[in-house]
C-alpha cells in the first residue's frame, strides 16, 4: 500500500466518522422534550406566528425528512439558521471559530513551551527537588477545575495586581486588525499593526494559560516518562560510555526520541482544548465557539448545536490524521502497517 | 507508542510539527476567508457597514482601504474619553429592528436610536408627553375611536430625509405585516389593521380603532420602543426579498433618535454613535455596550475604571462598592413582578384554599429584607408600583398555623409533593435558584414538598406554554406602561391561561378596567380586579425588584426608566 | 477534561501487560505519593460516607439572618447566600461527587468491557462496526458532546451523569479490545482453547482476570475525570438541581461572590482539586505497581 492509498483510506474513514457524527448530533438535538419555539418568540406569540416559525425551521416535517433536508443543505455548505441569533449557522461559526482557534493554538503553544522543558528537567533531576516540583505542578494541572483556575487568575492578575485584562480579545479602544484570518495575532502581524498585536497578546495570556495548563501537565508528564525511558536505552548508555558530554548526549539522542510520543499528544490535546474552551470562554468572556456552544445548548438552538458539534468533531480526526501523516512520512513501517 | 523510536528521523519530527501547525493555521484561515455558500444571500449586512462606518477620532489608522470589505464590521469605540462603556449581559439581543426586537437589550438600543409619536419622560410613566407628534386628540366617531396626531415640523432622520406622515404609516404597517413578536401590540391591543392607519396629509396621521380597544391604553402602547418610527425611504432602499428591510435593520438604524447603530456583534458588543441630524443632541459621542455576563468581571472592570456603568451586580457587590471611592451606586425602579403560578388543573391546586395556604406560607418579609437585602419592594398584587392603578395592599404575610389550617380545610393536611419549574441563573439581581430554595424551605414547613427544576428559558417556557407546568416561579414585565399590560395577562391570557385559570369574573373585570375611559373609574376598576386576583387567582405575587447599578462617579445624568431602558443621550462623563 | 483519563491511560498504559501479576500490592505502597493519594481518597470517602453524622448542620437548612458569614468557630467554612453552613454542604458534596464518580464509571466500565471483550474476541465485522462507532464517539470533544446531551435532556444531575457516561464508554471498549487482541495469542489462552474450553469460559476465566489491572488504572483516572467534567457541566448550568450541595454548582453560585465572599467559591474548588488529585496519584501508583517496567518512571 502506498502513501496515497493510505491517505485516501484515512480520508474515507473521516467522512464515515463525520456521517456517524451527524446522525448522533441530529438525534441528540431532536431528543429535546421541549419546544425551542416558545422561547424564541417570546411571551405573546400567537398561534399563527408559532406555526410560521415552525415552518421556517422545518419543524413541521417528520424527523427523518428533517435529517435529509439538513444533510442536503450540509453538502451545499448550508448549516441551517440559528434559532437564537436568527442568522445562518455557517455565518455564526465563521465569526466565532477564529477566536477559539486562536485561543486553542496559543494554549497549545503554552503547553509545549512550558510542558516540554519542565518534563525534560524533571527527568534529568529524577527524584530530586526539581522533579518533585514539576510533578506537583503537573498533578495540579491535571486535577484543577479550569473554570475555578480562571476565576482565581482574574482575581489575582486583574483585580489585585492590575497586570492583565480580565477578558475579551482586544482593548475596547484599539481597533481590531483588519480581518484576514480572523486570528487577531496573525492579522496584526500581517498588517504590521503593533498596537493591535500588543493588545491581543496581552488579552491572550490569562485565557491561554488557563486553557493550556491541563495540556501542559499532560505534555510535561509525557515528556518526563519518554525521557526517562530513552535515558535507559542501550544506545544512550553506549553514548555515555563513549565519554561524550552528558548534556550533549541528552540533547542529541534523548530529546529527539522523546519528541515522538509528544507529537501524538498534540493531536489528542486538540480535542481536550475544545472542551476546555467552553469553560475558559465563559470565564474570560472570550467571543468564541465555546460560549456560542453553551448559549446554543441552553437555548435549545438545535441547528446551532449541530453546527458546533459537527465542527468540533471534525477537528479531532483531522488533527490526528495530520499527526499520523507526520508519522507515516517519518517511518515507512507505520505507513505500511 | 513507547516502543516507537526512530533516532535517525527525529530531526524531521520537529520540522513536521512546525509544518503541521502552519498547515492547520492555513486551513483555518482558508475556511475563514472564503465565506461558505450559505443559502440566502445574507444581504448587504457586512458590505454596507464598511463605507458608512465613520472612523472615530484619534485612533491609530487601521489601514482599511475604503474599498475593502472586512467580514466583521467591528471597530473600536473611539477613545475612553468620548465613550461610555456599559457592561451588561446582552445575550438576549435578537434584533435592533423596532418591529422585531422584543428583548430588554434590544430596547436599550432602540429607545435611543428612534423616537415614538408620544413618550414618557425619564422615570415618570404616568404623564404622556409629545415627541414626534406635537398634538393628539381622541375622537368618538360612533362605531370607532379616531386618534389624530399632528406631527412635528422640521424633524430629520439620520440619513437627512425629512420625517413625514408617510414614515408613520409605513412603520406601523410594517410592524403589522412583518408579524414578529411585537405585532400583537397593534393587532391585539390596538385592534388595528394595516388600513386603520391613514395620513390625510404630510403632517397628520389618523388611527381608526374599533371600540373593542382602549385609546387611552393605546397611547401608552405608543410610547414603547416597537412603536418607533423608521425612515421609510432609507429602509425601503435596503429591502431584500420582500423583507421590508428587516435583515438590514437588525444591525443598522434608520431613526430620528440621538444615536445611530455603528455595529452590533452578537454576544460581544454593540456601539452607538451620535446622530448629527438629531433634534436632541447626544451628550457623549459613543456608547459601547459590552457583553460581560459575569457580575464579578463587571465589578472588577468598574473598579479598575475600565468601564463606566455596570448593570448586573448582586446586592452584595453593590453593598461592597458603596464604600469604594470613585464609584456611585444607584437603585432604579423596575416594573417587573416575580410571581408563582399554580396550575389549577392539577389536584390539589384546583382548590383555592390550597393556593391560599401556599400564599400564606411564604415568608415575604424574609425574601424582601434578608434574601434580597431590601433591594426589592414588597408587592402582592398584579399591578406594580410605577403604573397607573398600582395596588400596594399586602394582604399576605407568613402564617404557618393559618396555612396549615387552610390545608386541613381543603383535606390535604398531610401536605403533598409537587414540581416547581424555574429559570437558571439570575434575573436581574435575583438568583432564581436561591429564591426557589427559599420558597422550597418555606413550603416545607407546612408539609408541602417541592422539587425544584431549574431549566433554561427555552425549555421551561415550552412546558409552561403548553399549560403543563405544575408550579412555576417566574417573572413578568408589562409590555407597555399601562395596567392592562398586566391585568389581562394575569386574569386571562397568556398567564392565566398557562395556569389553566378560567374565571369569567376575573376576565370580565380585566376587560372592563381596560376599556374604562374615565380615569377615576378606571382606578377603582383596577383596585377591584387586583384585590380579586390576589385571593382567587392562580398566583402568588412575591415582590417587585429594583434595578441596581454601579457607575463611575464622573458619570452624570444617568437615568433609568422603570420601563426597562435609559435615555442614553443624557449621560455624560 | 475527560480527555485526561483517555490520554493518561490510553497512551501511557502500554498494551503489553504480562499475564500473572503477583507483586502488585507491596509495590503500590512503596511510593509516598501513592500513599498520600490513598490517604486523601480515604478522607474523601470517609467524608462522603459519614456526611450525615459529621455535618454540624443540615446542608439545606436556611438561616437567612446568618447569610454570607465568613468562616468562624460556629461555621468553619462560613455560610452561603441562604445562610446554609458551607462546611456541612462540602461534606455532603463529597457524597454527591462520590456518587457521580462511581455512578458513571462503574456501569460504563462494565458496559465498555463487555463490548471490548466481544469486539476483541469475535473480531470480523462486529469488531469493525464497534470500532467505527467508538471512532465516532471519540471524535467529539467530550464536554461539548456532554453539554449537547445534557442540554437536550434537560438539566439534572442524572442527565449530566447520563451525558458523561455516553462520552466515556468508548475508551473502555478500546482498552479492553486491545488487551484481548494481545492476550488471545498467549499460551495460556491457546492452551485453554486446546483443551476445549467454551468461549464464555475463556473470556471470563482467562481473559477477564488479566484485564483487571489496566481496567483498574483506567477507572481510577476516570473517577477523577468524571468528577471534573461533572463540575464543568454544573458550572455552565447543566448539572445538579437545587438544593443539592454539588461542588460544581457551589462554585458556579459562589462566583458571584468571588470578590465579596471569596470563601464561597474557594472551598469547593479546593475540594475538587484535592479529590481529583488523589485519584490521579492513585492511578499513577497503580500503573507503576502493575507494570514493573515503568516502575518509578512516572
mmCIF file with all atom_site columns, N, CA, C and O in Angstrom, chain B residues 2 294 296 299 314 316-317 320 370-371 426 431 433-434 436-438 440 452-454 456 459, chain C residues 11-12 16 62 64 67-68 81-82 84 153-155 241-243 255-261:
data_model
loop_
_atom_site.group_PDB
_atom_site.id
_atom_site.type_symbol
_atom_site.label_atom_id
_atom_site.label_alt_id
_atom_site.label_comp_id
_atom_site.label_asym_id
_atom_site.label_entity_id
_atom_site.label_seq_id
_atom_site.pdbx_PDB_ins_code
_atom_site.Cartn_x
_atom_site.Cartn_y
_atom_site.Cartn_z
_atom_site.occupancy
_atom_site.B_iso_or_equiv
_atom_site.pdbx_formal_charge
_atom_site.auth_seq_id
_atom_site.auth_comp_id
_atom_site.auth_asym_id
_atom_site.auth_atom_id
_atom_site.pdbx_PDB_model_num
ATOM 1   N N  . UNK B 1 2   ? 5.185   3.836  23.155 1.00 0.00 ? 2   UNK B N  1
ATOM 2   C CA . UNK B 1 2   ? 6.510   3.977  23.737 1.00 0.00 ? 2   UNK B CA 1
ATOM 3   C C  . UNK B 1 2   ? 7.572   3.217  22.958 1.00 0.00 ? 2   UNK B C  1
ATOM 4   O O  . UNK B 1 2   ? 8.737   3.477  23.097 1.00 0.00 ? 2   UNK B O  1
ATOM 5   N N  . UNK B 1 294 ? -20.615 37.950 33.507 1.00 0.00 ? 294 UNK B N  1
ATOM 6   C CA . UNK B 1 294 ? -20.192 37.645 34.865 1.00 0.00 ? 294 UNK B CA 1
ATOM 7   C C  . UNK B 1 294 ? -20.199 38.902 35.723 1.00 0.00 ? 294 UNK B C  1
ATOM 8   O O  . UNK B 1 294 ? -19.453 39.850 35.462 1.00 0.00 ? 294 UNK B O  1
ATOM 9   N N  . UNK B 1 296 ? -18.939 39.308 38.582 1.00 0.00 ? 296 UNK B N  1
ATOM 10  C CA . UNK B 1 296 ? -17.645 39.567 39.218 1.00 0.00 ? 296 UNK B CA 1
ATOM 11  C C  . UNK B 1 296 ? -16.702 40.280 38.253 1.00 0.00 ? 296 UNK B C  1
ATOM 12  O O  . UNK B 1 296 ? -15.941 41.163 38.654 1.00 0.00 ? 296 UNK B O  1
ATOM 13  N N  . UNK B 1 299 ? -17.804 43.916 38.095 1.00 0.00 ? 299 UNK B N  1
ATOM 14  C CA . UNK B 1 299 ? -17.368 44.681 39.254 1.00 0.00 ? 299 UNK B CA 1
ATOM 15  C C  . UNK B 1 299 ? -15.879 45.035 39.144 1.00 0.00 ? 299 UNK B C  1
ATOM 16  O O  . UNK B 1 299 ? -15.481 46.182 39.359 1.00 0.00 ? 299 UNK B O  1
ATOM 17  N N  . UNK B 1 314 ? -24.791 41.851 41.964 1.00 0.00 ? 314 UNK B N  1
ATOM 18  C CA . UNK B 1 314 ? -25.608 41.316 43.053 1.00 0.00 ? 314 UNK B CA 1
ATOM 19  C C  . UNK B 1 314 ? -25.713 42.380 44.148 1.00 0.00 ? 314 UNK B C  1
ATOM 20  O O  . UNK B 1 314 ? -24.889 43.291 44.223 1.00 0.00 ? 314 UNK B O  1
ATOM 21  N N  . UNK B 1 316 ? -24.890 42.106 47.110 1.00 0.00 ? 316 UNK B N  1
ATOM 22  C CA . UNK B 1 316 ? -23.657 42.092 47.905 1.00 0.00 ? 316 UNK B CA 1
ATOM 23  C C  . UNK B 1 316 ? -22.563 42.913 47.226 1.00 0.00 ? 316 UNK B C  1
ATOM 24  O O  . UNK B 1 316 ? -21.795 43.616 47.874 1.00 0.00 ? 316 UNK B O  1
ATOM 25  N N  . UNK B 1 317 ? -22.498 42.780 45.883 1.00 0.00 ? 317 UNK B N  1
ATOM 26  C CA . UNK B 1 317 ? -21.483 43.558 45.169 1.00 0.00 ? 317 UNK B CA 1
ATOM 27  C C  . UNK B 1 317 ? -21.774 45.040 45.278 1.00 0.00 ? 317 UNK B C  1
ATOM 28  O O  . UNK B 1 317 ? -20.877 45.850 45.495 1.00 0.00 ? 317 UNK B O  1
ATOM 29  N N  . UNK B 1 320 ? -20.702 46.237 48.595 1.00 0.00 ? 320 UNK B N  1
ATOM 30  C CA . UNK B 1 320 ? -19.262 46.394 48.764 1.00 0.00 ? 320 UNK B CA 1
ATOM 31  C C  . UNK B 1 320 ? -18.734 47.563 47.937 1.00 0.00 ? 320 UNK B C  1
ATOM 32  O O  . UNK B 1 320 ? -17.706 48.143 48.253 1.00 0.00 ? 320 UNK B O  1
ATOM 33  N N  . UNK B 1 370 ? -34.168 39.947 53.960 1.00 0.00 ? 370 UNK B N  1
ATOM 34  C CA . UNK B 1 370 ? -32.932 39.189 54.176 1.00 0.00 ? 370 UNK B CA 1
ATOM 35  C C  . UNK B 1 370 ? -32.330 38.672 52.882 1.00 0.00 ? 370 UNK B C  1
ATOM 36  O O  . UNK B 1 370 ? -31.214 39.025 52.530 1.00 0.00 ? 370 UNK B O  1
ATOM 37  N N  . UNK B 1 371 ? -33.106 37.867 52.173 1.00 0.00 ? 371 UNK B N  1
ATOM 38  C CA . UNK B 1 371 ? -32.549 37.241 50.975 1.00 0.00 ? 371 UNK B CA 1
ATOM 39  C C  . UNK B 1 371 ? -32.110 38.286 49.954 1.00 0.00 ? 371 UNK B C  1
ATOM 40  O O  . UNK B 1 371 ? -31.045 38.181 49.354 1.00 0.00 ? 371 UNK B O  1
ATOM 41  N N  . UNK B 1 426 ? -29.449 34.123 37.037 1.00 0.00 ? 426 UNK B N  1
ATOM 42  C CA . UNK B 1 426 ? -30.002 35.304 37.678 1.00 0.00 ? 426 UNK B CA 1
ATOM 43  C C  . UNK B 1 426 ? -30.995 36.007 36.783 1.00 0.00 ? 426 UNK B C  1
ATOM 44  O O  . UNK B 1 426 ? -30.848 36.003 35.563 1.00 0.00 ? 426 UNK B O  1
ATOM 45  N N  . UNK B 1 431 ? -31.217 35.749 42.178 1.00 0.00 ? 431 UNK B N  1
ATOM 46  C CA . UNK B 1 431 ? -30.800 34.418 41.774 1.00 0.00 ? 431 UNK B CA 1
ATOM 47  C C  . UNK B 1 431 ? -32.019 33.514 41.874 1.00 0.00 ? 431 UNK B C  1
ATOM 48  O O  . UNK B 1 431 ? -32.567 33.304 42.954 1.00 0.00 ? 431 UNK B O  1
ATOM 49  N N  . UNK B 1 433 ? -32.323 30.366 41.601 1.00 0.00 ? 433 UNK B N  1
ATOM 50  C CA . UNK B 1 433 ? -32.087 29.178 42.406 1.00 0.00 ? 433 UNK B CA 1
ATOM 51  C C  . UNK B 1 433 ? -32.237 29.475 43.895 1.00 0.00 ? 433 UNK B C  1
ATOM 52  O O  . UNK B 1 433 ? -32.858 28.705 44.643 1.00 0.00 ? 433 UNK B O  1
ATOM 53  N N  . UNK B 1 434 ? -31.687 30.604 44.322 1.00 0.00 ? 434 UNK B N  1
ATOM 54  C CA . UNK B 1 434 ? -31.779 30.953 45.738 1.00 0.00 ? 434 UNK B CA 1
ATOM 55  C C  . UNK B 1 434 ? -33.224 31.243 46.138 1.00 0.00 ? 434 UNK B C  1
ATOM 56  O O  . UNK B 1 434 ? -33.682 30.831 47.198 1.00 0.00 ? 434 UNK B O  1
ATOM 57  N N  . UNK B 1 436 ? -35.893 30.088 44.688 1.00 0.00 ? 436 UNK B N  1
ATOM 58  C CA . UNK B 1 436 ? -36.619 28.811 44.690 1.00 0.00 ? 436 UNK B CA 1
ATOM 59  C C  . UNK B 1 436 ? -36.310 28.026 45.958 1.00 0.00 ? 436 UNK B C  1
ATOM 60  O O  . UNK B 1 436 ? -37.208 27.419 46.554 1.00 0.00 ? 436 UNK B O  1
ATOM 61  N N  . UNK B 1 437 ? -35.046 28.041 46.369 1.00 0.00 ? 437 UNK B N  1
ATOM 62  C CA . UNK B 1 437 ? -34.669 27.304 47.579 1.00 0.00 ? 437 UNK B CA 1
ATOM 63  C C  . UNK B 1 437 ? -35.387 27.884 48.801 1.00 0.00 ? 437 UNK B C  1
ATOM 64  O O  . UNK B 1 437 ? -35.792 27.152 49.715 1.00 0.00 ? 437 UNK B O  1
ATOM 65  N N  . UNK B 1 438 ? -35.565 29.202 48.810 1.00 0.00 ? 438 UNK B N  1
ATOM 66  C CA . UNK B 1 438 ? -36.260 29.847 49.926 1.00 0.00 ? 438 UNK B CA 1
ATOM 67  C C  . UNK B 1 438 ? -37.737 29.425 49.956 1.00 0.00 ? 438 UNK B C  1
ATOM 68  O O  . UNK B 1 438 ? -38.276 29.058 51.002 1.00 0.00 ? 438 UNK B O  1
ATOM 69  N N  . UNK B 1 440 ? -38.989 26.793 48.643 1.00 0.00 ? 440 UNK B N  1
ATOM 70  C CA . UNK B 1 440 ? -38.977 25.370 48.953 1.00 0.00 ? 440 UNK B CA 1
ATOM 71  C C  . UNK B 1 440 ? -38.928 25.164 50.473 1.00 0.00 ? 440 UNK B C  1
ATOM 72  O O  . UNK B 1 440 ? -39.677 24.356 51.039 1.00 0.00 ? 440 UNK B O  1
ATOM 73  N N  . UNK B 1 452 ? -37.619 21.354 42.976 1.00 0.00 ? 452 UNK B N  1
ATOM 74  C CA . UNK B 1 452 ? -37.323 22.487 42.111 1.00 0.00 ? 452 UNK B CA 1
ATOM 75  C C  . UNK B 1 452 ? -36.601 21.999 40.870 1.00 0.00 ? 452 UNK B C  1
ATOM 76  O O  . UNK B 1 452 ? -35.654 21.225 40.956 1.00 0.00 ? 452 UNK B O  1
ATOM 77  N N  . UNK B 1 453 ? -37.073 22.428 39.713 1.00 0.00 ? 453 UNK B N  1
ATOM 78  C CA . UNK B 1 453 ? -36.368 22.117 38.469 1.00 0.00 ? 453 UNK B CA 1
ATOM 79  C C  . UNK B 1 453 ? -35.978 23.418 37.801 1.00 0.00 ? 453 UNK B C  1
ATOM 80  O O  . UNK B 1 453 ? -36.833 24.135 37.286 1.00 0.00 ? 453 UNK B O  1
ATOM 81  N N  . UNK B 1 454 ? -34.704 23.703 37.832 1.00 0.00 ? 454 UNK B N  1
ATOM 82  C CA . UNK B 1 454 ? -34.219 24.903 37.158 1.00 0.00 ? 454 UNK B CA 1
ATOM 83  C C  . UNK B 1 454 ? -33.931 24.559 35.711 1.00 0.00 ? 454 UNK B C  1
ATOM 84  O O  . UNK B 1 454 ? -33.174 23.647 35.419 1.00 0.00 ? 454 UNK B O  1
ATOM 85  N N  . UNK B 1 456 ? -33.375 26.065 31.463 1.00 0.00 ? 456 UNK B N  1
ATOM 86  C CA . UNK B 1 456 ? -33.184 27.221 30.588 1.00 0.00 ? 456 UNK B CA 1
ATOM 87  C C  . UNK B 1 456 ? -34.552 27.711 30.092 1.00 0.00 ? 456 UNK B C  1
ATOM 88  O O  . UNK B 1 456 ? -35.498 26.924 30.015 1.00 0.00 ? 456 UNK B O  1
ATOM 89  N N  . UNK B 1 459 ? -36.582 25.736 27.494 1.00 0.00 ? 459 UNK B N  1
ATOM 90  C CA . UNK B 1 459 ? -37.222 24.509 27.923 1.00 0.00 ? 459 UNK B CA 1
ATOM 91  C C  . UNK B 1 459 ? -38.420 24.806 28.823 1.00 0.00 ? 459 UNK B C  1
ATOM 92  O O  . UNK B 1 459 ? -39.510 24.270 28.661 1.00 0.00 ? 459 UNK B O  1
ATOM 93  N N  . UNK C 2 11  ? -2.566  6.302  26.539 1.00 0.00 ? 11  UNK C N  1
ATOM 94  C CA . UNK C 2 11  ? -1.239  6.450  25.975 1.00 0.00 ? 11  UNK C CA 1
ATOM 95  C C  . UNK C 2 11  ? -0.167  5.816  26.827 1.00 0.00 ? 11  UNK C C  1
ATOM 96  O O  . UNK C 2 11  ? 0.719   5.147  26.346 1.00 0.00 ? 11  UNK C O  1
ATOM 97  N N  . UNK C 2 12  ? -0.266  6.079  28.116 1.00 0.00 ? 12  UNK C N  1
ATOM 98  C CA . UNK C 2 12  ? 0.837   5.688  28.961 1.00 0.00 ? 12  UNK C CA 1
ATOM 99  C C  . UNK C 2 12  ? 0.743   4.222  29.359 1.00 0.00 ? 12  UNK C C  1
ATOM 100 O O  . UNK C 2 12  ? 1.690   3.655  29.844 1.00 0.00 ? 12  UNK C O  1
ATOM 101 N N  . UNK C 2 16  ? 1.004   -4.216 26.790 1.00 0.00 ? 16  UNK C N  1
ATOM 102 C CA . UNK C 2 16  ? 1.819   -5.441 26.849 1.00 0.00 ? 16  UNK C CA 1
ATOM 103 C C  . UNK C 2 16  ? 2.011   -5.896 28.295 1.00 0.00 ? 16  UNK C C  1
ATOM 104 O O  . UNK C 2 16  ? 3.091   -6.157 28.767 1.00 0.00 ? 16  UNK C O  1
ATOM 105 N N  . UNK C 2 62  ? -31.888 26.631 55.884 1.00 0.00 ? 62  UNK C N  1
ATOM 106 C CA . UNK C 2 62  ? -31.528 28.032 55.673 1.00 0.00 ? 62  UNK C CA 1
ATOM 107 C C  . UNK C 2 62  ? -31.664 28.853 56.955 1.00 0.00 ? 62  UNK C C  1
ATOM 108 O O  . UNK C 2 62  ? -32.613 28.684 57.702 1.00 0.00 ? 62  UNK C O  1
ATOM 109 N N  . UNK C 2 64  ? -31.573 32.670 57.123 1.00 0.00 ? 64  UNK C N  1
ATOM 110 C CA . UNK C 2 64  ? -31.367 33.900 56.349 1.00 0.00 ? 64  UNK C CA 1
ATOM 111 C C  . UNK C 2 64  ? -30.667 34.987 57.150 1.00 0.00 ? 64  UNK C C  1
ATOM 112 O O  . UNK C 2 64  ? -29.954 35.812 56.600 1.00 0.00 ? 64  UNK C O  1
ATOM 113 N N  . UNK C 2 67  ? -26.781 34.804 56.757 1.00 0.00 ? 67  UNK C N  1
ATOM 114 C CA . UNK C 2 67  ? -26.239 34.589 55.424 1.00 0.00 ? 67  UNK C CA 1
ATOM 115 C C  . UNK C 2 67  ? -24.882 35.271 55.213 1.00 0.00 ? 67  UNK C C  1
ATOM 116 O O  . UNK C 2 67  ? -24.590 36.304 55.816 1.00 0.00 ? 67  UNK C O  1
ATOM 117 N N  . UNK C 2 68  ? -24.066 34.633 54.370 1.00 0.00 ? 68  UNK C N  1
ATOM 118 C CA . UNK C 2 68  ? -22.783 35.181 53.938 1.00 0.00 ? 68  UNK C CA 1
ATOM 119 C C  . UNK C 2 68  ? -21.845 35.541 55.080 1.00 0.00 ? 68  UNK C C  1
ATOM 120 O O  . UNK C 2 68  ? -21.174 36.558 55.056 1.00 0.00 ? 68  UNK C O  1
ATOM 121 N N  . UNK C 2 81  ? -25.174 32.152 50.577 1.00 0.00 ? 81  UNK C N  1
ATOM 122 C CA . UNK C 2 81  ? -26.130 33.246 50.373 1.00 0.00 ? 81  UNK C CA 1
ATOM 123 C C  . UNK C 2 81  ? -27.501 32.971 50.975 1.00 0.00 ? 81  UNK C C  1
ATOM 124 O O  . UNK C 2 81  ? -28.327 33.877 51.055 1.00 0.00 ? 81  UNK C O  1
ATOM 125 N N  . UNK C 2 82  ? -27.750 31.733 51.402 1.00 0.00 ? 82  UNK C N  1
ATOM 126 C CA . UNK C 2 82  ? -29.020 31.445 52.063 1.00 0.00 ? 82  UNK C CA 1
ATOM 127 C C  . UNK C 2 82  ? -28.790 31.129 53.535 1.00 0.00 ? 82  UNK C C  1
ATOM 128 O O  . UNK C 2 82  ? -29.669 30.617 54.218 1.00 0.00 ? 82  UNK C O  1
ATOM 129 N N  . UNK C 2 84  ? -26.794 28.879 54.693 1.00 0.00 ? 84  UNK C N  1
ATOM 130 C CA . UNK C 2 84  ? -26.549 27.462 54.929 1.00 0.00 ? 84  UNK C CA 1
ATOM 131 C C  . UNK C 2 84  ? -25.073 27.267 55.283 1.00 0.00 ? 84  UNK C C  1
ATOM 132 O O  . UNK C 2 84  ? -24.209 27.996 54.781 1.00 0.00 ? 84  UNK C O  1
ATOM 133 N N  . UNK C 2 153 ? -31.560 16.771 27.165 1.00 0.00 ? 153 UNK C N  1
ATOM 134 C CA . UNK C 2 153 ? -32.336 16.017 28.151 1.00 0.00 ? 153 UNK C CA 1
ATOM 135 C C  . UNK C 2 153 ? -32.913 16.927 29.228 1.00 0.00 ? 153 UNK C C  1
ATOM 136 O O  . UNK C 2 153 ? -33.847 16.561 29.918 1.00 0.00 ? 153 UNK C O  1
ATOM 137 N N  . UNK C 2 154 ? -32.324 18.093 29.382 1.00 0.00 ? 154 UNK C N  1
ATOM 138 C CA . UNK C 2 154 ? -32.760 18.998 30.445 1.00 0.00 ? 154 UNK C CA 1
ATOM 139 C C  . UNK C 2 154 ? -31.829 18.865 31.625 1.00 0.00 ? 154 UNK C C  1
ATOM 140 O O  . UNK C 2 154 ? -31.296 17.792 31.891 1.00 0.00 ? 154 UNK C O  1
ATOM 141 N N  . UNK C 2 155 ? -31.588 19.999 32.316 1.00 0.00 ? 155 UNK C N  1
ATOM 142 C CA . UNK C 2 155 ? -30.597 19.972 33.375 1.00 0.00 ? 155 UNK C CA 1
ATOM 143 C C  . UNK C 2 155 ? -31.050 19.178 34.599 1.00 0.00 ? 155 UNK C C  1
ATOM 144 O O  . UNK C 2 155 ? -32.105 19.444 35.156 1.00 0.00 ? 155 UNK C O  1
ATOM 145 N N  . UNK C 2 241 ? -29.485 20.021 40.580 1.00 0.00 ? 241 UNK C N  1
ATOM 146 C CA . UNK C 2 241 ? -30.539 20.998 40.853 1.00 0.00 ? 241 UNK C CA 1
ATOM 147 C C  . UNK C 2 241 ? -30.505 21.401 42.325 1.00 0.00 ? 241 UNK C C  1
ATOM 148 O O  . UNK C 2 241 ? -30.022 20.646 43.168 1.00 0.00 ? 241 UNK C O  1
ATOM 149 N N  . UNK C 2 242 ? -31.057 22.571 42.604 1.00 0.00 ? 242 UNK C N  1
ATOM 150 C CA . UNK C 2 242 ? -31.115 22.995 43.992 1.00 0.00 ? 242 UNK C CA 1
ATOM 151 C C  . UNK C 2 242 ? -32.053 22.061 44.746 1.00 0.00 ? 242 UNK C C  1
ATOM 152 O O  . UNK C 2 242 ? -32.973 21.512 44.149 1.00 0.00 ? 242 UNK C O  1
ATOM 153 N N  . UNK C 2 243 ? -31.850 21.867 46.034 1.00 0.00 ? 243 UNK C N  1
ATOM 154 C CA . UNK C 2 243 ? -30.797 22.471 46.875 1.00 0.00 ? 243 UNK C CA 1
ATOM 155 C C  . UNK C 2 243 ? -29.561 21.577 47.002 1.00 0.00 ? 243 UNK C C  1
ATOM 156 O O  . UNK C 2 243 ? -28.833 21.693 47.974 1.00 0.00 ? 243 UNK C O  1
ATOM 157 N N  . UNK C 2 255 ? -19.377 32.109 42.372 1.00 0.00 ? 255 UNK C N  1
ATOM 158 C CA . UNK C 2 255 ? -18.513 33.018 41.611 1.00 0.00 ? 255 UNK C CA 1
ATOM 159 C C  . UNK C 2 255 ? -19.031 34.447 41.656 1.00 0.00 ? 255 UNK C C  1
ATOM 160 O O  . UNK C 2 255 ? -18.286 35.392 41.483 1.00 0.00 ? 255 UNK C O  1
ATOM 161 N N  . UNK C 2 256 ? -20.341 34.602 41.902 1.00 0.00 ? 256 UNK C N  1
ATOM 162 C CA . UNK C 2 256 ? -20.875 35.956 42.037 1.00 0.00 ? 256 UNK C CA 1
ATOM 163 C C  . UNK C 2 256 ? -20.299 36.640 43.273 1.00 0.00 ? 256 UNK C C  1
ATOM 164 O O  . UNK C 2 256 ? -20.313 37.851 43.386 1.00 0.00 ? 256 UNK C O  1
ATOM 165 N N  . UNK C 2 257 ? -19.831 35.828 44.207 1.00 0.00 ? 257 UNK C N  1
ATOM 166 C CA . UNK C 2 257 ? -19.345 36.373 45.462 1.00 0.00 ? 257 UNK C CA 1
ATOM 167 C C  . UNK C 2 257 ? -17.826 36.326 45.541 1.00 0.00 ? 257 UNK C C  1
ATOM 168 O O  . UNK C 2 257 ? -17.266 36.487 46.610 1.00 0.00 ? 257 UNK C O  1
ATOM 169 N N  . UNK C 2 258 ? -17.168 36.097 44.398 1.00 0.00 ? 258 UNK C N  1
ATOM 170 C CA . UNK C 2 258 ? -15.721 35.880 44.442 1.00 0.00 ? 258 UNK C CA 1
ATOM 171 C C  . UNK C 2 258 ? -14.997 37.113 44.976 1.00 0.00 ? 258 UNK C C  1
ATOM 172 O O  . UNK C 2 258 ? -13.980 37.000 45.651 1.00 0.00 ? 258 UNK C O  1
ATOM 173 N N  . UNK C 2 259 ? -15.546 38.291 44.716 1.00 0.00 ? 259 UNK C N  1
ATOM 174 C CA . UNK C 2 259 ? -14.883 39.494 45.210 1.00 0.00 ? 259 UNK C CA 1
ATOM 175 C C  . UNK C 2 259 ? -15.360 39.874 46.611 1.00 0.00 ? 259 UNK C C  1
ATOM 176 O O  . UNK C 2 259 ? -14.648 40.542 47.338 1.00 0.00 ? 259 UNK C O  1
ATOM 177 N N  . UNK C 2 260 ? -16.571 39.452 46.974 1.00 0.00 ? 260 UNK C N  1
ATOM 178 C CA . UNK C 2 260 ? -17.108 39.902 48.257 1.00 0.00 ? 260 UNK C CA 1
ATOM 179 C C  . UNK C 2 260 ? -17.025 38.833 49.339 1.00 0.00 ? 260 UNK C C  1
ATOM 180 O O  . UNK C 2 260 ? -16.731 39.140 50.491 1.00 0.00 ? 260 UNK C O  1
ATOM 181 N N  . UNK C 2 261 ? -17.317 37.580 48.984 1.00 0.00 ? 261 UNK C N  1
ATOM 182 C CA . UNK C 2 261 ? -17.252 36.486 49.962 1.00 0.00 ? 261 UNK C CA 1
ATOM 183 C C  . UNK C 2 261 ? -16.457 35.351 49.328 1.00 0.00 ? 261 UNK C C  1
ATOM 184 O O  . UNK C 2 261 ? -17.005 34.310 48.974 1.00 0.00 ? 261 UNK C O  1
#
